[in-house]
mmCIF file of C-alpha atoms and ligand atoms in Angstrom:
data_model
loop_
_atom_site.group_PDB
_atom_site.id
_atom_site.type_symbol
_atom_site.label_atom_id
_atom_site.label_comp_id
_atom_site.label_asym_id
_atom_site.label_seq_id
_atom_site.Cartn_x
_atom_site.Cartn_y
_atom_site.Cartn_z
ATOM 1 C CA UNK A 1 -81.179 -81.139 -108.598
ATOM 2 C CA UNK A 2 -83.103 -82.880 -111.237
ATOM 3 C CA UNK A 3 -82.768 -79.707 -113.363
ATOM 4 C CA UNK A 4 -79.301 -80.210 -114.185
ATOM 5 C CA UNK A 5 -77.432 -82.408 -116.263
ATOM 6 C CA UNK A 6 -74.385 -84.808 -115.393
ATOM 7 C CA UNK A 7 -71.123 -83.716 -115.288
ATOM 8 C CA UNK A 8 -72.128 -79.600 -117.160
ATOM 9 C CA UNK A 9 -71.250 -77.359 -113.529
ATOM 10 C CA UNK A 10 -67.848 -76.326 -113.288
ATOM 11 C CA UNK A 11 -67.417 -74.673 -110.515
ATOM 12 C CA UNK A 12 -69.898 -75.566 -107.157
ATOM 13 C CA UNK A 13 -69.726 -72.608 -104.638
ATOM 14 C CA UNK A 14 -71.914 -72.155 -101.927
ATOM 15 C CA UNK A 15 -72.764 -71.554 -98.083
ATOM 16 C CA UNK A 16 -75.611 -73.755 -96.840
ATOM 17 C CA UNK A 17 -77.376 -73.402 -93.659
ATOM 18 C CA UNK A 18 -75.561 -74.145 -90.753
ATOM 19 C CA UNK A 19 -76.072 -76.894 -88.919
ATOM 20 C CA UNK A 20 -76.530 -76.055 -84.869
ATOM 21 C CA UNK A 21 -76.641 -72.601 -85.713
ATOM 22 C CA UNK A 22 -79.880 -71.029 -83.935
ATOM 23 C CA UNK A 23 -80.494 -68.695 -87.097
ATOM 24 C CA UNK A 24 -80.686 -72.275 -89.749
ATOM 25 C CA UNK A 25 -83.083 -74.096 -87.398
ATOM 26 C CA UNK A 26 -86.543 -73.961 -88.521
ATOM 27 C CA UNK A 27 -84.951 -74.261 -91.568
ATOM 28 C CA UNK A 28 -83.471 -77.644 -91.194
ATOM 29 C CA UNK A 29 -87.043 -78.760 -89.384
ATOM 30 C CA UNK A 30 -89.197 -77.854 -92.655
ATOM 31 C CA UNK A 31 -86.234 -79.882 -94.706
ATOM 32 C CA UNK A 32 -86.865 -83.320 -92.141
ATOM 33 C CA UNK A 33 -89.762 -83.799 -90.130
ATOM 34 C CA UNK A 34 -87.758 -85.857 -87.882
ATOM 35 C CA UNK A 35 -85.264 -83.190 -86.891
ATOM 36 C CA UNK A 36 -88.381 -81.187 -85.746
ATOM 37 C CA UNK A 37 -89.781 -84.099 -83.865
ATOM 38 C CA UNK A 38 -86.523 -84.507 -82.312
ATOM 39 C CA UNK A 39 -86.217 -80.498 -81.026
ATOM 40 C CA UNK A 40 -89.408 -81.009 -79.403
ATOM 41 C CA UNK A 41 -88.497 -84.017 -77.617
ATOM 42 C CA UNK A 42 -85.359 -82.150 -76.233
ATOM 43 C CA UNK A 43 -85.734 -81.845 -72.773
ATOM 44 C CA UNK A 44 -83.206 -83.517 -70.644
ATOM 45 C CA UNK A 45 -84.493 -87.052 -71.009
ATOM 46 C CA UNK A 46 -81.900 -88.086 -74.119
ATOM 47 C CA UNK A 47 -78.822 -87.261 -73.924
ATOM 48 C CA UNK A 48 -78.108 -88.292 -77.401
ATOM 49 C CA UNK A 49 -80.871 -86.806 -79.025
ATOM 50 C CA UNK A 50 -79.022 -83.449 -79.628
ATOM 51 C CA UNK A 51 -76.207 -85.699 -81.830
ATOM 52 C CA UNK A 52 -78.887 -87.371 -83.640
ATOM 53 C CA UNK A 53 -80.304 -84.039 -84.796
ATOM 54 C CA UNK A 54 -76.446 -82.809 -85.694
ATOM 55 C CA UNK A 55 -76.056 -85.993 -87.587
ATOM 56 C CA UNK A 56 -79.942 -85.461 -89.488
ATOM 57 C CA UNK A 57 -78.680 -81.902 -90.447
ATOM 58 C CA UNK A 58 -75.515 -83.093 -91.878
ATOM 59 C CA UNK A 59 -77.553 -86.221 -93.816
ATOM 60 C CA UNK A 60 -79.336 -83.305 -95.260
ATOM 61 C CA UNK A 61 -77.192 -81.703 -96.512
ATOM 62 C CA UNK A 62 -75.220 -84.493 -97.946
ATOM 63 C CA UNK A 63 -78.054 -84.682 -100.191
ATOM 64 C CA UNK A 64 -77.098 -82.145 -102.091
ATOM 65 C CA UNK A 65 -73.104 -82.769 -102.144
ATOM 66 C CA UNK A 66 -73.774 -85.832 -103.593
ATOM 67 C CA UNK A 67 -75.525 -84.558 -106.368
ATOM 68 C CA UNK A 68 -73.127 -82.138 -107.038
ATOM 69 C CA UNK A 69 -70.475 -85.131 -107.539
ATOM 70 C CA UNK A 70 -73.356 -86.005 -110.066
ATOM 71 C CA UNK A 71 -73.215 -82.593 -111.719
ATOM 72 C CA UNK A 72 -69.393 -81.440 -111.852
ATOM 73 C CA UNK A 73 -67.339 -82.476 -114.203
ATOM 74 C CA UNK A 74 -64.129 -84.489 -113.964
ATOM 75 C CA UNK A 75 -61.866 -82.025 -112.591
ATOM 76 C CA UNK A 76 -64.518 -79.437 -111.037
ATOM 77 C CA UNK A 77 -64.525 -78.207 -107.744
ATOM 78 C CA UNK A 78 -66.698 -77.367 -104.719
ATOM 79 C CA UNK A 79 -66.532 -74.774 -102.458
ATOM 80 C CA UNK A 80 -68.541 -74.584 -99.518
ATOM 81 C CA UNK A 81 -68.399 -71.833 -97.415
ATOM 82 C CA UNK A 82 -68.887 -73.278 -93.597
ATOM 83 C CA UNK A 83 -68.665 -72.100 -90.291
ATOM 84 C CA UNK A 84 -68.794 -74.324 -86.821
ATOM 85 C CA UNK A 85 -71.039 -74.067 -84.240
ATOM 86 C CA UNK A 86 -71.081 -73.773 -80.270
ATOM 87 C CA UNK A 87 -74.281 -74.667 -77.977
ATOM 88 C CA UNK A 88 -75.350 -74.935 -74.599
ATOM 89 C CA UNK A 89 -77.932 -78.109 -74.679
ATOM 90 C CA UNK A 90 -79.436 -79.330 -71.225
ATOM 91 C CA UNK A 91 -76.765 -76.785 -69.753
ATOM 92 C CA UNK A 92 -73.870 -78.368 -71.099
ATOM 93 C CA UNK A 93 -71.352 -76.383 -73.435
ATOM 94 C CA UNK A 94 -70.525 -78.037 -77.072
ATOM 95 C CA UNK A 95 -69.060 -77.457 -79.965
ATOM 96 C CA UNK A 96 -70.550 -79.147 -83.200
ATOM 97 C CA UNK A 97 -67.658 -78.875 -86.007
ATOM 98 C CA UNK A 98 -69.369 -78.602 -88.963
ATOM 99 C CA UNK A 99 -66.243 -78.435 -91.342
ATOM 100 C CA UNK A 100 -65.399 -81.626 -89.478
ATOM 101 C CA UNK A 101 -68.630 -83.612 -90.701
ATOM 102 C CA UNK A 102 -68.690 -81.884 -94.197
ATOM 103 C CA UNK A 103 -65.124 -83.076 -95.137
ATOM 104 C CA UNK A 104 -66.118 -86.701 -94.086
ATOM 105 C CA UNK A 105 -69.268 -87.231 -95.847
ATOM 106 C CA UNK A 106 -67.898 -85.797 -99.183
ATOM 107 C CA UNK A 107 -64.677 -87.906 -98.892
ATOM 108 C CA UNK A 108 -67.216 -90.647 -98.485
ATOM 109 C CA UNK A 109 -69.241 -89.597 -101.658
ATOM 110 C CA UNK A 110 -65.865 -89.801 -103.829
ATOM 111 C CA UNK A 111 -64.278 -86.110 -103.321
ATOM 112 C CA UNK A 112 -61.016 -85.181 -103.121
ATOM 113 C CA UNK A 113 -60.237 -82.964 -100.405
ATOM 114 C CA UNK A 114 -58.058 -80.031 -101.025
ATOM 115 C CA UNK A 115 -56.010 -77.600 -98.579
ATOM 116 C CA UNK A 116 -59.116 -75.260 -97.172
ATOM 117 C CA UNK A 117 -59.094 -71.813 -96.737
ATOM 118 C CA UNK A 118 -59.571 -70.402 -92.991
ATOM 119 C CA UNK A 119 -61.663 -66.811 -93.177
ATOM 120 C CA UNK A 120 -60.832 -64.903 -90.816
ATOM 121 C CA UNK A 121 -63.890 -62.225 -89.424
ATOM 122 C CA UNK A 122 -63.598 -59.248 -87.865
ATOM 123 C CA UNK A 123 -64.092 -60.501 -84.428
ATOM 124 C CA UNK A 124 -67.004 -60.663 -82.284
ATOM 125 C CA UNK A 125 -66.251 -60.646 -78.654
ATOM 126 C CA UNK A 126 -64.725 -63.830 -76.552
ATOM 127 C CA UNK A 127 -66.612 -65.862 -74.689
ATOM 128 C CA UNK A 128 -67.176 -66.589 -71.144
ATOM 129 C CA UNK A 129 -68.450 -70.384 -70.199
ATOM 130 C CA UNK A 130 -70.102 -70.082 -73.540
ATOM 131 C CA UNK A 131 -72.749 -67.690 -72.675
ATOM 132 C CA UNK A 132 -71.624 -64.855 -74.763
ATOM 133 C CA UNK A 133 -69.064 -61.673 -74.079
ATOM 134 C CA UNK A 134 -66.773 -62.202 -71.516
ATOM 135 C CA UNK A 135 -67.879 -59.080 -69.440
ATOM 136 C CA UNK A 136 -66.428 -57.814 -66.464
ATOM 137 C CA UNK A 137 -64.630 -60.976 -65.449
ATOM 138 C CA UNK A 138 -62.873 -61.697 -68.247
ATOM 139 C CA UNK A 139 -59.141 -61.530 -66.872
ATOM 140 C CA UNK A 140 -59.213 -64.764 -65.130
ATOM 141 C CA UNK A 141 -58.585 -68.266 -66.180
ATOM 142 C CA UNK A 142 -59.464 -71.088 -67.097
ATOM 143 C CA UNK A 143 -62.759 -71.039 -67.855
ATOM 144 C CA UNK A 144 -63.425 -69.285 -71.050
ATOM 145 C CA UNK A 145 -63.379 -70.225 -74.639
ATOM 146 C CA UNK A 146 -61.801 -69.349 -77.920
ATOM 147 C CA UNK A 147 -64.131 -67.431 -80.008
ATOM 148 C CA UNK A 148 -64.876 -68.555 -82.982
ATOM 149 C CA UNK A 149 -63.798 -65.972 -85.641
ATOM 150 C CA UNK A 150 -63.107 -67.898 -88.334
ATOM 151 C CA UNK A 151 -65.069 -69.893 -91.065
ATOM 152 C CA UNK A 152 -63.971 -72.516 -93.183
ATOM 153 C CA UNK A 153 -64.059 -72.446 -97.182
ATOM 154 C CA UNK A 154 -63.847 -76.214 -97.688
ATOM 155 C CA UNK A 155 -62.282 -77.004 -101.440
ATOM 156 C CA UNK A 156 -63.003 -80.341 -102.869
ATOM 157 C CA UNK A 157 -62.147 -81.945 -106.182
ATOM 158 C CA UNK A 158 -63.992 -84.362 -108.965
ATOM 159 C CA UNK A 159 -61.653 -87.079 -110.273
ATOM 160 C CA UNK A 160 -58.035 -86.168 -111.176
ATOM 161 C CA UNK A 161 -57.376 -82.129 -112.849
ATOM 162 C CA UNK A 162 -59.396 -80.278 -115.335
ATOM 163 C CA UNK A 163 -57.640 -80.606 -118.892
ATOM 164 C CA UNK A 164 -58.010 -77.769 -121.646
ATOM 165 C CA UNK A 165 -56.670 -78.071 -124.891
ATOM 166 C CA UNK A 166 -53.338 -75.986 -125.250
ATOM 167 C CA UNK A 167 -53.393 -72.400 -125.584
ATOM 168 C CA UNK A 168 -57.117 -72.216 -124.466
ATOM 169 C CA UNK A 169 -58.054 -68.352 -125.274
ATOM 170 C CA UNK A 170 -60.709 -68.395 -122.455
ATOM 171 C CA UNK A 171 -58.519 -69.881 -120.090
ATOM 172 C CA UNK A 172 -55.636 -67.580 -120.755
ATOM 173 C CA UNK A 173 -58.280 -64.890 -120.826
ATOM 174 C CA UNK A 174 -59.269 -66.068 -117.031
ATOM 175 C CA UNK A 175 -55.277 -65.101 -116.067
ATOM 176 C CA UNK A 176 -55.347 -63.764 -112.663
ATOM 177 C CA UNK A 177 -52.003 -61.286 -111.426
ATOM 178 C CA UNK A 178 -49.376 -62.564 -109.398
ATOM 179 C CA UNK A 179 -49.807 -60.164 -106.568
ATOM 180 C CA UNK A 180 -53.778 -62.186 -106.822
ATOM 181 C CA UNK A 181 -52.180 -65.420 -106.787
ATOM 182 C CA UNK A 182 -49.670 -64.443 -103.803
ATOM 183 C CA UNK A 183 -52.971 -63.421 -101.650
ATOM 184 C CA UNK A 184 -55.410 -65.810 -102.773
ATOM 185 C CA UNK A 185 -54.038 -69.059 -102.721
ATOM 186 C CA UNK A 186 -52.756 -68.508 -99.082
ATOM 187 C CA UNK A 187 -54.633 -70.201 -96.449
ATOM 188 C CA UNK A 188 -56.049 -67.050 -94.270
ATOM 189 C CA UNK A 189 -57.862 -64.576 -95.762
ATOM 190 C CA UNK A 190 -58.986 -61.489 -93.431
ATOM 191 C CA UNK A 191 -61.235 -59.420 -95.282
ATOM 192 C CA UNK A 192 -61.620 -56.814 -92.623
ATOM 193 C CA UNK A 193 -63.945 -54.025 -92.712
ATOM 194 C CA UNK A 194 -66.150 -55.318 -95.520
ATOM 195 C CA UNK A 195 -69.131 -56.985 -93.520
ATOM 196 C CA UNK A 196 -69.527 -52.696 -92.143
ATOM 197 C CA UNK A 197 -71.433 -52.100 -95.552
ATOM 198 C CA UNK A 198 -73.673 -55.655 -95.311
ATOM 199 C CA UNK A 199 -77.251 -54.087 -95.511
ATOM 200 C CA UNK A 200 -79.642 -55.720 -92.840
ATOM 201 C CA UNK A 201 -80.756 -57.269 -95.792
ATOM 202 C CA UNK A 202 -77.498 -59.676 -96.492
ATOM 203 C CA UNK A 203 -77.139 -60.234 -92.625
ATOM 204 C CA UNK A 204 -80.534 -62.087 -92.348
ATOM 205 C CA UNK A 205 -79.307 -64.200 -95.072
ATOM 206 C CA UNK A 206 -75.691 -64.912 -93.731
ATOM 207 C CA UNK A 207 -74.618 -62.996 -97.261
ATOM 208 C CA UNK A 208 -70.803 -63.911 -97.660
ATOM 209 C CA UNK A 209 -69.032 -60.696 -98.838
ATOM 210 C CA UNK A 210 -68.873 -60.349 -102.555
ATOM 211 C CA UNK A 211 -64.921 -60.449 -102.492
ATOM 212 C CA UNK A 212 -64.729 -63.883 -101.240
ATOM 213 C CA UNK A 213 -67.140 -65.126 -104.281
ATOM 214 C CA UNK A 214 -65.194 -62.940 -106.875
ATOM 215 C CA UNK A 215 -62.163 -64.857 -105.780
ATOM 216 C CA UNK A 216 -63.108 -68.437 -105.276
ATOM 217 C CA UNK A 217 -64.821 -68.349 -108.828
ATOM 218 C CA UNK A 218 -62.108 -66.761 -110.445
ATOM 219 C CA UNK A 219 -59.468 -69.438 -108.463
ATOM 220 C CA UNK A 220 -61.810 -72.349 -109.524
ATOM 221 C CA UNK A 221 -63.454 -71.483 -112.975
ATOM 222 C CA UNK A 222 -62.485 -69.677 -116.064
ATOM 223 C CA UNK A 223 -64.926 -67.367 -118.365
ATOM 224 C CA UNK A 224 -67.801 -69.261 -120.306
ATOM 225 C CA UNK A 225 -68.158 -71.807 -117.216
ATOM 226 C CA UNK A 226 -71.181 -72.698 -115.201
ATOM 227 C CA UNK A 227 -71.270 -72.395 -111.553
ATOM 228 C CA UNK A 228 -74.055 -73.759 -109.310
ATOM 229 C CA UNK A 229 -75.118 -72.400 -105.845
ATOM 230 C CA UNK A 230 -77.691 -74.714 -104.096
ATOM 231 C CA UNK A 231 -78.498 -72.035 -101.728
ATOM 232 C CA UNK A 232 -78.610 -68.906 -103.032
ATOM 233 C CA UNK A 233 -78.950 -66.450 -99.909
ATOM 234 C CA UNK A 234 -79.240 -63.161 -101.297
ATOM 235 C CA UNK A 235 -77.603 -64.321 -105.056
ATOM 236 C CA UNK A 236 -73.737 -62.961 -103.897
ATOM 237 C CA UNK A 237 -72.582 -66.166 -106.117
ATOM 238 C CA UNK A 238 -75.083 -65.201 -108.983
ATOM 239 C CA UNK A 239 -74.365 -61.652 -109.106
ATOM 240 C CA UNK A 240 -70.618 -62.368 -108.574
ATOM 241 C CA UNK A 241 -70.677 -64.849 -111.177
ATOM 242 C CA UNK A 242 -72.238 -63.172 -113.833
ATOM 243 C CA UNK A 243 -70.047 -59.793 -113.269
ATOM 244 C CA UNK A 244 -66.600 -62.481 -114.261
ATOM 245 C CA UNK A 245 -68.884 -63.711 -117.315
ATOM 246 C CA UNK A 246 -69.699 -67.392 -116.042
ATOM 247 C CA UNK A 247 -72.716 -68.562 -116.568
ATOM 248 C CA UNK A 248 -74.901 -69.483 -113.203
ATOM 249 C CA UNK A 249 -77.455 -72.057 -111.812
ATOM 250 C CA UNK A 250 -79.184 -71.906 -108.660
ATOM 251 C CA UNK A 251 -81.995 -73.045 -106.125
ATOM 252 C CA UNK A 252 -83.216 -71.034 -103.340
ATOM 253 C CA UNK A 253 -86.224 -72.308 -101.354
ATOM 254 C CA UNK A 254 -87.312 -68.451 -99.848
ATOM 255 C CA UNK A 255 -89.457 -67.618 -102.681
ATOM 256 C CA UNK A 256 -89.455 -63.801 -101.530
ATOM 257 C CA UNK A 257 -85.482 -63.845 -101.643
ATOM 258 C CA UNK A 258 -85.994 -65.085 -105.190
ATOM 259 C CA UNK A 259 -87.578 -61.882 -106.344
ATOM 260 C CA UNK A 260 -84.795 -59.611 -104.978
ATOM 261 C CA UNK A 261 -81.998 -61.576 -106.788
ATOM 262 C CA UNK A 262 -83.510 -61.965 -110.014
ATOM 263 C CA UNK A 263 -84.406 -57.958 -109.797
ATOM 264 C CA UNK A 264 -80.499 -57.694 -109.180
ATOM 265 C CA UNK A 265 -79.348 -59.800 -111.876
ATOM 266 C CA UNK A 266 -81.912 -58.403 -114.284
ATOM 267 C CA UNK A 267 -79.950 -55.127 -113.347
ATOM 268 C CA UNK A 268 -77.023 -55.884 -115.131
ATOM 269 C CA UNK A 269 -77.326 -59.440 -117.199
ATOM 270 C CA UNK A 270 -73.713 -59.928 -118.617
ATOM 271 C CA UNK A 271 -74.132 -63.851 -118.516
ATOM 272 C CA UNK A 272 -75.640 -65.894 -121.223
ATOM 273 C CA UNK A 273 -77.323 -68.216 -119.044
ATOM 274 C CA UNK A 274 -78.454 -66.809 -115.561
ATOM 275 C CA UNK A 275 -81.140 -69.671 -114.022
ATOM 276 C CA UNK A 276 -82.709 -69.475 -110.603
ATOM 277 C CA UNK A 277 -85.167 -72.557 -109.700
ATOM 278 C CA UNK A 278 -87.072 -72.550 -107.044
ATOM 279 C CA UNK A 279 -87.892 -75.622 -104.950
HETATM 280 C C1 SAM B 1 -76.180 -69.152 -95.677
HETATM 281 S S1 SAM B 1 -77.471 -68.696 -96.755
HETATM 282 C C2 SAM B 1 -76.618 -68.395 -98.267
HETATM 283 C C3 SAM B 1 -76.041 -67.013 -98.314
HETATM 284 C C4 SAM B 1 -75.429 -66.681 -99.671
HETATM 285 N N1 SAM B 1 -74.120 -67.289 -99.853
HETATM 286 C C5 SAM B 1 -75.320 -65.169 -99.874
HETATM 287 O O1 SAM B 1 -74.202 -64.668 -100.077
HETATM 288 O O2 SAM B 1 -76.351 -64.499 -99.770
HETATM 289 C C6 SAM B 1 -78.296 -70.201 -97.083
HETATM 290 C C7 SAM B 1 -79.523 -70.067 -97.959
HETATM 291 O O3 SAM B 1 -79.996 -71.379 -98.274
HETATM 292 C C8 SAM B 1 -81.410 -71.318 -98.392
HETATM 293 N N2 SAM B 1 -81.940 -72.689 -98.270
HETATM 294 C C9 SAM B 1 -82.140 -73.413 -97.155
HETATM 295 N N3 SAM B 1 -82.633 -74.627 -97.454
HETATM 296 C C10 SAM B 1 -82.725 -74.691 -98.788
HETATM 297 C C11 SAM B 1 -83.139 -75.701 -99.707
HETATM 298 N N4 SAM B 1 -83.559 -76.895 -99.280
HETATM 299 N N5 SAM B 1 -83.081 -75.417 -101.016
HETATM 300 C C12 SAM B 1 -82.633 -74.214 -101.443
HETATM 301 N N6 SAM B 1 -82.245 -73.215 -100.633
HETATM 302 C C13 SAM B 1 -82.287 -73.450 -99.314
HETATM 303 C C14 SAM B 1 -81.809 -70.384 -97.261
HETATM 304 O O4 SAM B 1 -83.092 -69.852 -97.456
HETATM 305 C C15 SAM B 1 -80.696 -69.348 -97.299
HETATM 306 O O5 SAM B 1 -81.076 -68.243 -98.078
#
């Protein structure tokens, strides 16, 4: 992120593409070569070719949490918004924990890791061996697996805690309400009934609901901040952002995506600075 300076983002939130998640694949192959090379090669005849391509994803994106460690400033935070994956490869069942990987690689690059939050979807059906709902025969054990309904919102810190001179106005201005702080800062958040409205739109992009972005920045950053979203989606961050008056950087590689958040910010600019860069 050549774009941006050392240590001027406050606030890092975002939801990348997930690694061994179907949707994120051709995805991860235009970002390496090599992960392509090694899908096609997939067939049965290397068994460790499937954890090679989990492990290129995750170098991947390690690219870009070390150069938020670059950008943050001492004190700032990430938040990345992850969920883990399960996978039948050569017909065998597995389950590639992607919060797992995430929290060692940025521990590596320096981070600190804070308690995460657990976000709790409305469910989609259990599974059965893996291969979807459990169906008719879903009364008997042992043989089915725990679905997985919840995703992770990894927190991460730069350095030791943001200082502010005393009596900051904008911080003070940033208050939240106890009855926010009760719900917010506990570990499981359920935010039933709000991925109903998604528009087919936000599916395709994995869209996180606007709620959890309203909270995390106002958790994480105070008014007049910057916040950076490395993969932009559909812009929830941006648009979320820029309604709680921080400022907002952010890359998104889809350049047709690009167009329909910058329409949507142009909306309703509230922001001083609102920059989308496209790689
Ligand atoms: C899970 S989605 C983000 C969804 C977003 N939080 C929202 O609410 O809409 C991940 C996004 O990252 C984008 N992306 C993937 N690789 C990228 C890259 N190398 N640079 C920038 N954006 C990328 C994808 O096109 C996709 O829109």
């Amino acid at each position: 992120m050549p774009e941006v300076d050392d240590c001027s983002v406050h606030l890092m939130l975002t939801s990348p593409p997930y690694p061994m998640v179907q949707m994120w694949d051709a995805q991860f192959c235009k970002m390496d070569e090599k992960i392509a090379q090694l899908w096609q090669k997939l067939s049965g005849t290397d068994d460790d070719d499937d954890e090679q391509i989990y492990t290129l994803m995750h170098e991947n994106l390690a690219k870009t949490w070390q150069e938020t460690f670059r950008v943050l400033v001492e004190g700032g935070i990430a938040a990345i918004n992850i969920g883990d994956a399960t996978r039948r490869l050569d017909n065998k069942f597995q389950l590639f924990p992607n919060h797992n990987r995430i929290i060692e690689i940025c521990e590596k690059i320096g981070f600190t890791t804070l308690p995460y939050i657990l976000w709790k979807k409305p469910t989609t059906k259990p599974h059965y061996k893996g291969k979807g709902a459990f169906l008719g025969s879903g009364f008997l054990p042992p043989n089915a697996y725990v679905t997985l309904d919840c995703e992770f919102i990894l927190l991460f810190r730069k350095g030791d805690l943001r200082k502010f001179p005393c009596n900051d106005h904008m911080r003070y201005e940033s208050k939240f309400t106890k009855t926010q702080r009760d719900e917010w800062f506990s570990q499981i958040w359920t935010l039933n009934g709000i991925r109903q409205k998604v528009s087919e739109f936000e599916r395709r992009t994995a869209a996180y609901p606007d709620e959890i972005a309203e909270r995390l920045i106002k958790m994480f950053s105070i008014k007049g901040d910057t916040i950076l979203d490395p993969f932009l989606g559909s812009g929830t961050t941006m648009k979320t952002a820029n309604n709680a008056q921080r400022n907002c950087i952010g890359y998104e590689i889809e350049e047709d995506l690009l167009t329909i958040i910058q329409k949507s910010i142009n909306k309703n600019i509230k922001s001083p600075t609102i920059h989308i860069i496209t790689r």
